[in-house]
């Protein structure tokens, strides 16, 4: 279980748009019809790799418009050249909140409407709590928690005024299940899930749906590129098993990032918006087991809880 979790950490919407008639000589399925009859505009953070890149490729290929953020334009120059009219590339450091405010304001000025907001940018940080320094703690909180909160905060007025939209928050099953040496990563994912669950109830009346996606391990560059490791201490060697997982020679994650990206895109067609979706059978199994353990623990506390009532 711990081995799979480490893979998972490292991996890691309202039907609107312009109708397009399906060809007369085809008989598409219901799901295919939805895909063929709607063109949307998507805002996705972190499109240079991982789920963000896979979603962007699929969306552009089917004719949608993507406003995508990157820190380095060179990583997506082929897409920029191939889709000059529908790929709106923005250089953005999501931890720069003033830049976030400007980006969202400019985006809604340039585009008549933005149908889907995808909070995807983020990274993993490995190390026991004592091993992490203050800078590492502040940076992951700023990237994985504060940034997506502020992006949602800034987009809501526009979504509300345009009559609705969808928000997809890319989390992890680490937003429900916690393991050692990932305390800050878990803190950001548990935190952003609580935020989204609350906001979903606040904005449902405005036809704004929020979906939290909780992927398990996927074969993305995230596993080997953006994950950070703290300065390790020998006192915590007993929780340093993740070091083996950083080496691809020890096996690849089971999840297919292309299929996971497809499920994220498809979630936008579901009504009502699903609050959570778990991707990966092992991730779902681990999540259910942990929630069952938590529930069983709560169920033993009936007398304790009652003892504190007036």
PDB file of C-alpha atoms in Angstrom:
ATOM      1  CA  UNK A   1       0.000   0.000   0.000  1.00  0.00           C
ATOM      2  CA  UNK A   2       2.769   2.453   0.928  1.00  0.00           C
ATOM      3  CA  UNK A   3       4.545   1.748  -2.349  1.00  0.00           C
ATOM      4  CA  UNK A   4       1.434   2.580  -4.349  1.00  0.00           C
ATOM      5  CA  UNK A   5       0.811   5.722  -2.339  1.00  0.00           C
ATOM      6  CA  UNK A   6       4.255   7.062  -3.146  1.00  0.00           C
ATOM      7  CA  UNK A   7       3.580   6.547  -6.837  1.00  0.00           C
ATOM      8  CA  UNK A   8       0.288   8.386  -6.461  1.00  0.00           C
ATOM      9  CA  UNK A   9       1.810  11.395  -4.759  1.00  0.00           C
ATOM     10  CA  UNK A  10       4.301  11.739  -7.550  1.00  0.00           C
ATOM     11  CA  UNK A  11       1.699  11.750 -10.294  1.00  0.00           C
ATOM     12  CA  UNK A  12       0.471  14.232  -8.983  1.00  0.00           C
ATOM     13  CA  UNK A  13     -17.154  21.643 -14.961  1.00  0.00           C
ATOM     14  CA  UNK A  14     -21.951  22.661 -16.844  1.00  0.00           C
ATOM     15  CA  UNK A  15     -22.378  21.900 -20.480  1.00  0.00           C
ATOM     16  CA  UNK A  16     -22.060  25.195 -22.361  1.00  0.00           C
ATOM     17  CA  UNK A  17     -20.760  26.271 -25.737  1.00  0.00           C
ATOM     18  CA  UNK A  18     -21.631  26.606 -29.412  1.00  0.00           C
ATOM     19  CA  UNK A  19     -23.699  23.749 -30.954  1.00  0.00           C
ATOM     20  CA  UNK A  20     -22.211  21.960 -33.967  1.00  0.00           C
ATOM     21  CA  UNK A  21     -24.345  19.556 -36.003  1.00  0.00           C
ATOM     22  CA  UNK A  22     -23.235  15.918 -36.169  1.00  0.00           C
ATOM     23  CA  UNK A  23     -22.705  14.404 -39.654  1.00  0.00           C
ATOM     24  CA  UNK A  24     -25.917  12.928 -41.049  1.00  0.00           C
ATOM     25  CA  UNK A  25     -24.331   9.574 -41.890  1.00  0.00           C
ATOM     26  CA  UNK A  26     -23.139   8.794 -38.369  1.00  0.00           C
ATOM     27  CA  UNK A  27     -24.891   7.416 -35.325  1.00  0.00           C
ATOM     28  CA  UNK A  28     -22.848   8.657 -32.343  1.00  0.00           C
ATOM     29  CA  UNK A  29     -23.431   7.406 -28.827  1.00  0.00           C
ATOM     30  CA  UNK A  30     -24.889   9.741 -26.205  1.00  0.00           C
ATOM     31  CA  UNK A  31     -21.432  10.506 -24.825  1.00  0.00           C
ATOM     32  CA  UNK A  32     -19.990  11.049 -28.312  1.00  0.00           C
ATOM     33  CA  UNK A  33     -22.863  13.375 -29.150  1.00  0.00           C
ATOM     34  CA  UNK A  34     -22.069  15.530 -26.144  1.00  0.00           C
ATOM     35  CA  UNK A  35     -18.436  15.748 -27.175  1.00  0.00           C
ATOM     36  CA  UNK A  36     -19.393  16.633 -30.791  1.00  0.00           C
ATOM     37  CA  UNK A  37     -22.029  19.259 -30.037  1.00  0.00           C
ATOM     38  CA  UNK A  38     -20.154  21.475 -27.616  1.00  0.00           C
ATOM     39  CA  UNK A  39     -17.075  23.630 -27.927  1.00  0.00           C
ATOM     40  CA  UNK A  40     -15.857  25.108 -24.674  1.00  0.00           C
ATOM     41  CA  UNK A  41     -13.206  27.459 -23.409  1.00  0.00           C
ATOM     42  CA  UNK A  42     -11.008  26.080 -20.626  1.00  0.00           C
ATOM     43  CA  UNK A  43      -8.558  27.743 -18.247  1.00  0.00           C
ATOM     44  CA  UNK A  44      -5.940  25.232 -17.066  1.00  0.00           C
ATOM     45  CA  UNK A  45      -2.963  25.915 -14.818  1.00  0.00           C
ATOM     46  CA  UNK A  46       0.258  23.990 -15.361  1.00  0.00           C
ATOM     47  CA  UNK A  47      -0.099  22.748 -18.954  1.00  0.00           C
ATOM     48  CA  UNK A  48       3.564  22.020 -19.676  1.00  0.00           C
ATOM     49  CA  UNK A  49       3.421  18.453 -18.349  1.00  0.00           C
ATOM     50  CA  UNK A  50       1.319  15.819 -16.614  1.00  0.00           C
ATOM     51  CA  UNK A  51      -2.462  16.011 -16.533  1.00  0.00           C
ATOM     52  CA  UNK A  52      -2.479  19.624 -17.666  1.00  0.00           C
ATOM     53  CA  UNK A  53      -0.615  18.777 -20.861  1.00  0.00           C
ATOM     54  CA  UNK A  54      -2.723  15.692 -21.573  1.00  0.00           C
ATOM     55  CA  UNK A  55      -5.967  17.606 -21.096  1.00  0.00           C
ATOM     56  CA  UNK A  56      -4.733  20.436 -23.304  1.00  0.00           C
ATOM     57  CA  UNK A  57      -3.784  18.074 -26.144  1.00  0.00           C
ATOM     58  CA  UNK A  58      -7.152  16.331 -26.086  1.00  0.00           C
ATOM     59  CA  UNK A  59      -9.155  19.549 -25.842  1.00  0.00           C
ATOM     60  CA  UNK A  60      -7.322  21.317 -28.648  1.00  0.00           C
ATOM     61  CA  UNK A  61      -7.610  18.269 -30.890  1.00  0.00           C
ATOM     62  CA  UNK A  62     -11.395  18.220 -30.503  1.00  0.00           C
ATOM     63  CA  UNK A  63     -11.700  21.939 -31.241  1.00  0.00           C
ATOM     64  CA  UNK A  64     -11.990  23.521 -27.807  1.00  0.00           C
ATOM     65  CA  UNK A  65     -10.098  26.634 -26.724  1.00  0.00           C
ATOM     66  CA  UNK A  66      -7.532  26.386 -23.921  1.00  0.00           C
ATOM     67  CA  UNK A  67      -6.068  29.239 -21.924  1.00  0.00           C
ATOM     68  CA  UNK A  68      -3.083  27.472 -20.390  1.00  0.00           C
ATOM     69  CA  UNK A  69      -0.488  28.671 -17.910  1.00  0.00           C
ATOM     70  CA  UNK A  70       3.173  27.683 -17.877  1.00  0.00           C
ATOM     71  CA  UNK A  71       6.384  28.965 -16.386  1.00  0.00           C
ATOM     72  CA  UNK A  72       8.364  28.088 -19.513  1.00  0.00           C
ATOM     73  CA  UNK A  73       6.830  28.568 -22.975  1.00  0.00           C
ATOM     74  CA  UNK A  74       9.408  26.356 -24.678  1.00  0.00           C
ATOM     75  CA  UNK A  75       7.839  23.203 -23.256  1.00  0.00           C
ATOM     76  CA  UNK A  76       4.671  23.674 -25.297  1.00  0.00           C
ATOM     77  CA  UNK A  77       5.966  25.477 -28.388  1.00  0.00           C
ATOM     78  CA  UNK A  78       4.735  22.697 -30.696  1.00  0.00           C
ATOM     79  CA  UNK A  79       1.181  23.103 -29.434  1.00  0.00           C
ATOM     80  CA  UNK A  80       1.454  26.870 -29.761  1.00  0.00           C
ATOM     81  CA  UNK A  81       2.485  26.512 -33.399  1.00  0.00           C
ATOM     82  CA  UNK A  82      -0.157  23.901 -34.200  1.00  0.00           C
ATOM     83  CA  UNK A  83      -3.100  25.707 -32.562  1.00  0.00           C
ATOM     84  CA  UNK A  84      -2.413  29.457 -32.876  1.00  0.00           C
ATOM     85  CA  UNK A  85      -6.108  30.370 -32.776  1.00  0.00           C
ATOM     86  CA  UNK A  86      -7.301  28.155 -29.919  1.00  0.00           C
ATOM     87  CA  UNK A  87      -4.292  27.828 -27.601  1.00  0.00           C
ATOM     88  CA  UNK A  88      -3.908  30.986 -25.529  1.00  0.00           C
ATOM     89  CA  UNK A  89      -0.636  30.522 -23.653  1.00  0.00           C
ATOM     90  CA  UNK A  90       0.082  32.585 -20.537  1.00  0.00           C
ATOM     91  CA  UNK A  91       3.311  32.670 -18.534  1.00  0.00           C
ATOM     92  CA  UNK A  92       2.332  32.581 -14.869  1.00  0.00           C
ATOM     93  CA  UNK A  93       3.862  31.727 -11.512  1.00  0.00           C
ATOM     94  CA  UNK A  94       0.770  30.788  -9.518  1.00  0.00           C
ATOM     95  CA  UNK A  95       2.479  31.782  -6.264  1.00  0.00           C
ATOM     96  CA  UNK A  96       2.569  35.400  -7.490  1.00  0.00           C
ATOM     97  CA  UNK A  97      -0.929  36.386  -6.408  1.00  0.00           C
ATOM     98  CA  UNK A  98      -0.840  39.811  -8.051  1.00  0.00           C
ATOM     99  CA  UNK A  99      -0.007  38.087 -11.335  1.00  0.00           C
ATOM    100  CA  UNK A 100      -2.863  35.635 -10.722  1.00  0.00           C
ATOM    101  CA  UNK A 101      -5.311  38.523 -10.263  1.00  0.00           C
ATOM    102  CA  UNK A 102      -4.113  40.196 -13.487  1.00  0.00           C
ATOM    103  CA  UNK A 103      -4.186  36.957 -15.469  1.00  0.00           C
ATOM    104  CA  UNK A 104      -7.780  36.158 -14.573  1.00  0.00           C
ATOM    105  CA  UNK A 105      -8.966  39.698 -15.190  1.00  0.00           C
ATOM    106  CA  UNK A 106      -7.243  39.805 -18.586  1.00  0.00           C
ATOM    107  CA  UNK A 107      -8.520  36.344 -19.491  1.00  0.00           C
ATOM    108  CA  UNK A 108     -12.162  37.266 -19.045  1.00  0.00           C
ATOM    109  CA  UNK A 109     -11.581  40.461 -21.031  1.00  0.00           C
ATOM    110  CA  UNK A 110     -10.065  38.545 -23.978  1.00  0.00           C
ATOM    111  CA  UNK A 111     -12.600  35.724 -24.028  1.00  0.00           C
ATOM    112  CA  UNK A 112     -16.358  36.145 -24.189  1.00  0.00           C
ATOM    113  CA  UNK A 113     -16.784  33.415 -21.589  1.00  0.00           C
ATOM    114  CA  UNK A 114     -14.686  30.770 -19.893  1.00  0.00           C
ATOM    115  CA  UNK A 115     -16.625  27.572 -19.285  1.00  0.00           C
ATOM    116  CA  UNK A 116     -14.251  25.477 -17.187  1.00  0.00           C
ATOM    117  CA  UNK A 117     -11.567  26.373 -14.646  1.00  0.00           C
ATOM    118  CA  UNK A 118      -9.008  23.618 -13.960  1.00  0.00           C
ATOM    119  CA  UNK A 119      -6.713  24.026 -10.964  1.00  0.00           C
ATOM    120  CA  UNK A 120      -3.964  21.611 -11.946  1.00  0.00           C
ATOM    121  CA  UNK A 121      -0.606  23.199 -11.046  1.00  0.00           C
ATOM    122  CA  UNK A 122       1.124  21.631  -8.046  1.00  0.00           C
ATOM    123  CA  UNK A 123       3.929  19.370  -6.920  1.00  0.00           C
ATOM    124  CA  UNK A 124       4.914  16.796  -4.303  1.00  0.00           C
ATOM    125  CA  UNK A 125       7.230  17.359  -1.339  1.00  0.00           C
ATOM    126  CA  UNK A 126       8.812  14.433   0.473  1.00  0.00           C
ATOM    127  CA  UNK A 127      10.239  14.424   3.957  1.00  0.00           C
ATOM    128  CA  UNK A 128       9.193  14.036   7.569  1.00  0.00           C
ATOM    129  CA  UNK A 129       7.773  17.201   9.135  1.00  0.00           C
ATOM    130  CA  UNK A 130      10.951  17.882  11.116  1.00  0.00           C
ATOM    131  CA  UNK A 131      13.059  17.545   7.961  1.00  0.00           C
ATOM    132  CA  UNK A 132      11.247  20.332   6.113  1.00  0.00           C
ATOM    133  CA  UNK A 133      12.567  23.872   6.325  1.00  0.00           C
ATOM    134  CA  UNK A 134      10.427  26.996   6.490  1.00  0.00           C
ATOM    135  CA  UNK A 135      10.983  27.929   2.852  1.00  0.00           C
ATOM    136  CA  UNK A 136       9.867  24.495   1.631  1.00  0.00           C
ATOM    137  CA  UNK A 137       6.766  24.653   3.807  1.00  0.00           C
ATOM    138  CA  UNK A 138       5.775  28.114   2.624  1.00  0.00           C
ATOM    139  CA  UNK A 139       6.374  27.287  -1.039  1.00  0.00           C
ATOM    140  CA  UNK A 140       4.217  24.163  -1.191  1.00  0.00           C
ATOM    141  CA  UNK A 141       1.424  25.870   0.744  1.00  0.00           C
ATOM    142  CA  UNK A 142       1.579  28.804  -1.679  1.00  0.00           C
ATOM    143  CA  UNK A 143       1.549  26.545  -4.759  1.00  0.00           C
ATOM    144  CA  UNK A 144      -0.800  23.727  -3.806  1.00  0.00           C
ATOM    145  CA  UNK A 145      -3.218  25.520  -1.475  1.00  0.00           C
ATOM    146  CA  UNK A 146      -3.208  29.325  -1.584  1.00  0.00           C
ATOM    147  CA  UNK A 147      -2.953  29.549  -5.388  1.00  0.00           C
ATOM    148  CA  UNK A 148      -5.958  27.330  -6.211  1.00  0.00           C
ATOM    149  CA  UNK A 149      -8.015  29.048  -3.532  1.00  0.00           C
ATOM    150  CA  UNK A 150      -7.273  32.466  -4.991  1.00  0.00           C
ATOM    151  CA  UNK A 151      -7.918  31.302  -8.556  1.00  0.00           C
ATOM    152  CA  UNK A 152     -11.364  30.044  -7.569  1.00  0.00           C
ATOM    153  CA  UNK A 153     -11.977  33.219  -5.554  1.00  0.00           C
ATOM    154  CA  UNK A 154     -11.097  35.445  -8.517  1.00  0.00           C
ATOM    155  CA  UNK A 155     -13.037  33.418 -11.112  1.00  0.00           C
ATOM    156  CA  UNK A 156     -16.306  33.114  -9.197  1.00  0.00           C
ATOM    157  CA  UNK A 157     -17.652  36.630  -9.945  1.00  0.00           C
ATOM    158  CA  UNK A 158     -17.181  36.069 -13.676  1.00  0.00           C
ATOM    159  CA  UNK A 159     -18.696  32.571 -13.632  1.00  0.00           C
ATOM    160  CA  UNK A 160     -21.650  33.839 -11.629  1.00  0.00           C
ATOM    161  CA  UNK A 161     -22.293  36.758 -13.971  1.00  0.00           C
ATOM    162  CA  UNK A 162     -22.049  34.600 -17.098  1.00  0.00           C
ATOM    163  CA  UNK A 163     -24.670  32.246 -15.708  1.00  0.00           C
ATOM    164  CA  UNK A 164     -22.556  29.319 -14.578  1.00  0.00           C
ATOM    165  CA  UNK A 165     -19.541  27.142 -15.301  1.00  0.00           C
ATOM    166  CA  UNK A 166     -17.478  24.301 -13.939  1.00  0.00           C
ATOM    167  CA  UNK A 167     -14.425  24.116 -11.699  1.00  0.00           C
ATOM    168  CA  UNK A 168     -12.184  21.042 -11.630  1.00  0.00           C
ATOM    169  CA  UNK A 169      -9.763  20.827  -8.724  1.00  0.00           C
ATOM    170  CA  UNK A 170      -6.979  18.325  -9.311  1.00  0.00           C
ATOM    171  CA  UNK A 171      -6.259  16.852  -5.899  1.00  0.00           C
ATOM    172  CA  UNK A 172      -5.081  13.312  -5.148  1.00  0.00           C
ATOM    173  CA  UNK A 173      -6.358  10.408  -3.158  1.00  0.00           C
ATOM    174  CA  UNK A 174      -3.816  11.882  -0.754  1.00  0.00           C
ATOM    175  CA  UNK A 175      -6.595  14.349   0.015  1.00  0.00           C
ATOM    176  CA  UNK A 176      -8.322  11.507   1.868  1.00  0.00           C
ATOM    177  CA  UNK A 177      -5.507   9.116   2.830  1.00  0.00           C
ATOM    178  CA  UNK A 178      -2.335  10.212   4.644  1.00  0.00           C
ATOM    179  CA  UNK A 179       1.023   8.460   4.810  1.00  0.00           C
ATOM    180  CA  UNK A 180       4.328   9.360   6.509  1.00  0.00           C
ATOM    181  CA  UNK A 181       6.870  11.671   4.860  1.00  0.00           C
ATOM    182  CA  UNK A 182       4.152  13.556   2.985  1.00  0.00           C
ATOM    183  CA  UNK A 183       2.672  15.701   5.744  1.00  0.00           C
ATOM    184  CA  UNK A 184       2.788  19.016   3.887  1.00  0.00           C
ATOM    185  CA  UNK A 185       1.540  17.537   0.640  1.00  0.00           C
ATOM    186  CA  UNK A 186      -1.375  16.005   2.545  1.00  0.00           C
ATOM    187  CA  UNK A 187      -1.996  19.287   4.328  1.00  0.00           C
ATOM    188  CA  UNK A 188      -2.452  21.052   0.981  1.00  0.00           C
ATOM    189  CA  UNK A 189      -4.695  18.365  -0.492  1.00  0.00           C
ATOM    190  CA  UNK A 190      -6.875  17.901   2.599  1.00  0.00           C
ATOM    191  CA  UNK A 191      -7.115  21.690   2.790  1.00  0.00           C
ATOM    192  CA  UNK A 192      -8.068  22.371  -0.812  1.00  0.00           C
ATOM    193  CA  UNK A 193     -10.659  19.588  -0.730  1.00  0.00           C
ATOM    194  CA  UNK A 194     -12.320  21.119   2.315  1.00  0.00           C
ATOM    195  CA  UNK A 195     -12.323  24.499   0.601  1.00  0.00           C
ATOM    196  CA  UNK A 196     -13.891  23.104  -2.576  1.00  0.00           C
ATOM    197  CA  UNK A 197     -16.530  21.080  -0.724  1.00  0.00           C
ATOM    198  CA  UNK A 198     -17.640  24.205   1.116  1.00  0.00           C
ATOM    199  CA  UNK A 199     -17.604  26.475  -1.944  1.00  0.00           C
ATOM    200  CA  UNK A 200     -19.553  23.912  -3.986  1.00  0.00           C
ATOM    201  CA  UNK A 201     -22.482  24.387  -1.599  1.00  0.00           C
ATOM    202  CA  UNK A 202     -22.189  28.171  -1.783  1.00  0.00           C
ATOM    203  CA  UNK A 203     -22.287  28.446  -5.576  1.00  0.00           C
ATOM    204  CA  UNK A 204     -24.599  25.636  -6.686  1.00  0.00           C
ATOM    205  CA  UNK A 205     -27.523  28.083  -6.950  1.00  0.00           C
ATOM    206  CA  UNK A 206     -25.515  30.032  -9.547  1.00  0.00           C
ATOM    207  CA  UNK A 207     -25.204  26.967 -11.808  1.00  0.00           C
ATOM    208  CA  UNK A 208     -21.522  26.597 -10.897  1.00  0.00           C
ATOM    209  CA  UNK A 209     -20.410  23.007 -10.313  1.00  0.00           C
ATOM    210  CA  UNK A 210     -17.196  21.917  -8.604  1.00  0.00           C
ATOM    211  CA  UNK A 211     -15.537  18.529  -9.022  1.00  0.00           C
ATOM    212  CA  UNK A 212     -12.552  17.343  -6.981  1.00  0.00           C
ATOM    213  CA  UNK A 213     -10.544  14.677  -8.807  1.00  0.00           C
ATOM    214  CA  UNK A 214      -8.424  12.305  -6.736  1.00  0.00           C
ATOM    215  CA  UNK A 215      -5.994  10.412  -8.985  1.00  0.00           C
ATOM    216  CA  UNK A 216      -3.867   7.530  -7.878  1.00  0.00           C
ATOM    217  CA  UNK A 217      -0.378   6.968  -9.269  1.00  0.00           C
ATOM    218  CA  UNK A 218       0.031   7.933 -12.929  1.00  0.00           C
ATOM    219  CA  UNK A 219       2.923   7.720 -15.379  1.00  0.00           C
ATOM    220  CA  UNK A 220       3.592  11.432 -15.735  1.00  0.00           C
ATOM    221  CA  UNK A 221       6.766  13.501 -15.696  1.00  0.00           C
ATOM    222  CA  UNK A 222       5.649  14.744 -12.293  1.00  0.00           C
ATOM    223  CA  UNK A 223       6.982  11.567 -10.749  1.00  0.00           C
ATOM    224  CA  UNK A 224      10.574  12.203 -11.801  1.00  0.00           C
ATOM    225  CA  UNK A 225      10.740  15.921 -12.452  1.00  0.00           C
ATOM    226  CA  UNK A 226       8.941  18.283 -10.086  1.00  0.00           C
ATOM    227  CA  UNK A 227       8.853  16.317  -6.832  1.00  0.00           C
ATOM    228  CA  UNK A 228      11.045  17.823  -4.101  1.00  0.00           C
ATOM    229  CA  UNK A 229      12.880  16.038  -1.303  1.00  0.00           C
ATOM    230  CA  UNK A 230      13.782  17.654   1.997  1.00  0.00           C
ATOM    231  CA  UNK A 231      17.220  17.471   3.600  1.00  0.00           C
ATOM    232  CA  UNK A 232      16.889  14.038   5.128  1.00  0.00           C
ATOM    233  CA  UNK A 233      17.872  13.104   8.695  1.00  0.00           C
ATOM    234  CA  UNK A 234      19.070   9.622   9.705  1.00  0.00           C
ATOM    235  CA  UNK A 235      16.656   9.696  12.633  1.00  0.00           C
ATOM    236  CA  UNK A 236      13.805   9.335  10.109  1.00  0.00           C
ATOM    237  CA  UNK A 237      15.260   6.569   7.965  1.00  0.00           C
ATOM    238  CA  UNK A 238      12.272   4.428   8.918  1.00  0.00           C
ATOM    239  CA  UNK A 239       9.980   6.637   6.779  1.00  0.00           C
ATOM    240  CA  UNK A 240      12.319   7.168   3.820  1.00  0.00           C
ATOM    241  CA  UNK A 241      10.935   4.365   1.701  1.00  0.00           C
ATOM    242  CA  UNK A 242       9.875   6.921  -0.879  1.00  0.00           C
ATOM    243  CA  UNK A 243      13.476   7.192  -2.100  1.00  0.00           C
ATOM    244  CA  UNK A 244      13.085   3.897  -3.945  1.00  0.00           C
ATOM    245  CA  UNK A 245       9.984   5.205  -5.659  1.00  0.00           C
ATOM    246  CA  UNK A 246      11.860   8.161  -7.111  1.00  0.00           C
ATOM    247  CA  UNK A 247      13.850   5.732  -9.245  1.00  0.00           C
ATOM    248  CA  UNK A 248      11.878   4.499 -12.294  1.00  0.00           C
ATOM    249  CA  UNK A 249      13.958   1.322 -12.257  1.00  0.00           C
ATOM    250  CA  UNK A 250      11.858   0.203  -9.294  1.00  0.00           C
ATOM    251  CA  UNK A 251       8.638   0.153 -11.313  1.00  0.00           C
ATOM    252  CA  UNK A 252       6.159   2.511 -12.906  1.00  0.00           C
ATOM    253  CA  UNK A 253       2.862   3.785 -11.531  1.00  0.00           C
ATOM    254  CA  UNK A 254      -0.233   1.881 -12.747  1.00  0.00           C
ATOM    255  CA  UNK A 255      -2.323   4.851 -13.845  1.00  0.00           C
ATOM    256  CA  UNK A 256      -2.694   5.990 -17.455  1.00  0.00           C
ATOM    257  CA  UNK A 257      -2.501   9.819 -17.526  1.00  0.00           C
ATOM    258  CA  UNK A 258      -4.215   9.956 -20.924  1.00  0.00           C
ATOM    259  CA  UNK A 259      -7.255   8.075 -19.650  1.00  0.00           C
ATOM    260  CA  UNK A 260      -7.300  10.073 -16.418  1.00  0.00           C
ATOM    261  CA  UNK A 261      -7.231  13.327 -18.379  1.00  0.00           C
ATOM    262  CA  UNK A 262     -10.120  12.023 -20.497  1.00  0.00           C
ATOM    263  CA  UNK A 263     -12.181  11.260 -17.387  1.00  0.00           C
ATOM    264  CA  UNK A 264     -11.562  14.799 -16.114  1.00  0.00           C
ATOM    265  CA  UNK A 265     -12.793  16.242 -19.395  1.00  0.00           C
ATOM    266  CA  UNK A 266     -15.826  13.951 -19.433  1.00  0.00           C
ATOM    267  CA  UNK A 267     -16.784  14.984 -15.894  1.00  0.00           C
ATOM    268  CA  UNK A 268     -17.920  18.349 -17.285  1.00  0.00           C
ATOM    269  CA  UNK A 269     -20.805  16.625 -19.083  1.00  0.00           C
ATOM    270  CA  UNK A 270     -22.163  15.018 -15.907  1.00  0.00           C
ATOM    271  CA  UNK A 271     -25.202  16.607 -14.267  1.00  0.00           C
ATOM    272  CA  UNK A 272     -25.135  17.408 -11.477  1.00  0.00           C
ATOM    273  CA  UNK A 273     -21.409  17.932 -11.155  1.00  0.00           C
ATOM    274  CA  UNK A 274     -19.896  15.047  -9.164  1.00  0.00           C
ATOM    275  CA  UNK A 275     -18.236  16.396  -6.030  1.00  0.00           C
ATOM    276  CA  UNK A 276     -15.458  13.790  -6.107  1.00  0.00           C
ATOM    277  CA  UNK A 277     -14.022  11.302  -8.567  1.00  0.00           C
ATOM    278  CA  UNK A 278     -11.259   8.818  -7.718  1.00  0.00           C
ATOM    279  CA  UNK A 279      -9.057   7.563 -10.574  1.00  0.00           C
ATOM    280  CA  UNK A 280      -7.287   4.219 -10.245  1.00  0.00           C
ATOM    281  CA  UNK A 281      -8.640   1.019  -8.707  1.00  0.00           C
ATOM    282  CA  UNK A 282      -5.898   0.849  -6.058  1.00  0.00           C
ATOM    283  CA  UNK A 283      -6.512   4.460  -5.103  1.00  0.00           C
ATOM    284  CA  UNK A 284     -10.221   3.806  -4.688  1.00  0.00           C
ATOM    285  CA  UNK A 285      -9.570   0.688  -2.608  1.00  0.00           C
ATOM    286  CA  UNK A 286      -7.184   2.545  -0.306  1.00  0.00           C
ATOM    287  CA  UNK A 287      -9.603   5.463   0.045  1.00  0.00           C
ATOM    288  CA  UNK A 288     -12.552   3.255   0.948  1.00  0.00           C
ATOM    289  CA  UNK A 289     -10.481   1.309   3.473  1.00  0.00           C
ATOM    290  CA  UNK A 290      -9.259   4.491   5.159  1.00  0.00           C
ATOM    291  CA  UNK A 291     -12.742   6.019   5.298  1.00  0.00           C
ATOM    292  CA  UNK A 292     -14.161   2.798   6.744  1.00  0.00           C
ATOM    293  CA  UNK A 293     -11.468   2.829   9.436  1.00  0.00           C
ATOM    294  CA  UNK A 294     -12.258   6.451  10.232  1.00  0.00           C
ATOM    295  CA  UNK A 295     -15.990   5.761  10.420  1.00  0.00           C
ATOM    296  CA  UNK A 296     -15.464   2.738  12.685  1.00  0.00           C
ATOM    297  CA  UNK A 297     -13.388   4.893  15.020  1.00  0.00           C
ATOM    298  CA  UNK A 298     -16.078   7.580  15.152  1.00  0.00           C
ATOM    299  CA  UNK A 299     -18.739   4.980  15.875  1.00  0.00           C
ATOM    300  CA  UNK A 300     -16.927   3.985  19.080  1.00  0.00           C
ATOM    301  CA  UNK A 301     -17.173   7.532  20.391  1.00  0.00           C
ATOM    302  CA  UNK A 302     -20.916   7.831  20.976  1.00  0.00           C
ATOM    303  CA  UNK A 303     -20.650   7.977  24.765  1.00  0.00           C
ATOM    304  CA  UNK A 304     -17.618  10.251  24.657  1.00  0.00           C
ATOM    305  CA  UNK A 305     -19.378  12.727  22.381  1.00  0.00           C
ATOM    306  CA  UNK A 306     -22.544  12.702  24.500  1.00  0.00           C
ATOM    307  CA  UNK A 307     -20.520  13.263  27.687  1.00  0.00           C
ATOM    308  CA  UNK A 308     -19.647  16.783  26.525  1.00  0.00           C
ATOM    309  CA  UNK A 309     -23.277  17.885  25.897  1.00  0.00           C
ATOM    310  CA  UNK A 310     -25.257  20.016  28.343  1.00  0.00           C
TER     311      UNK A 310
END
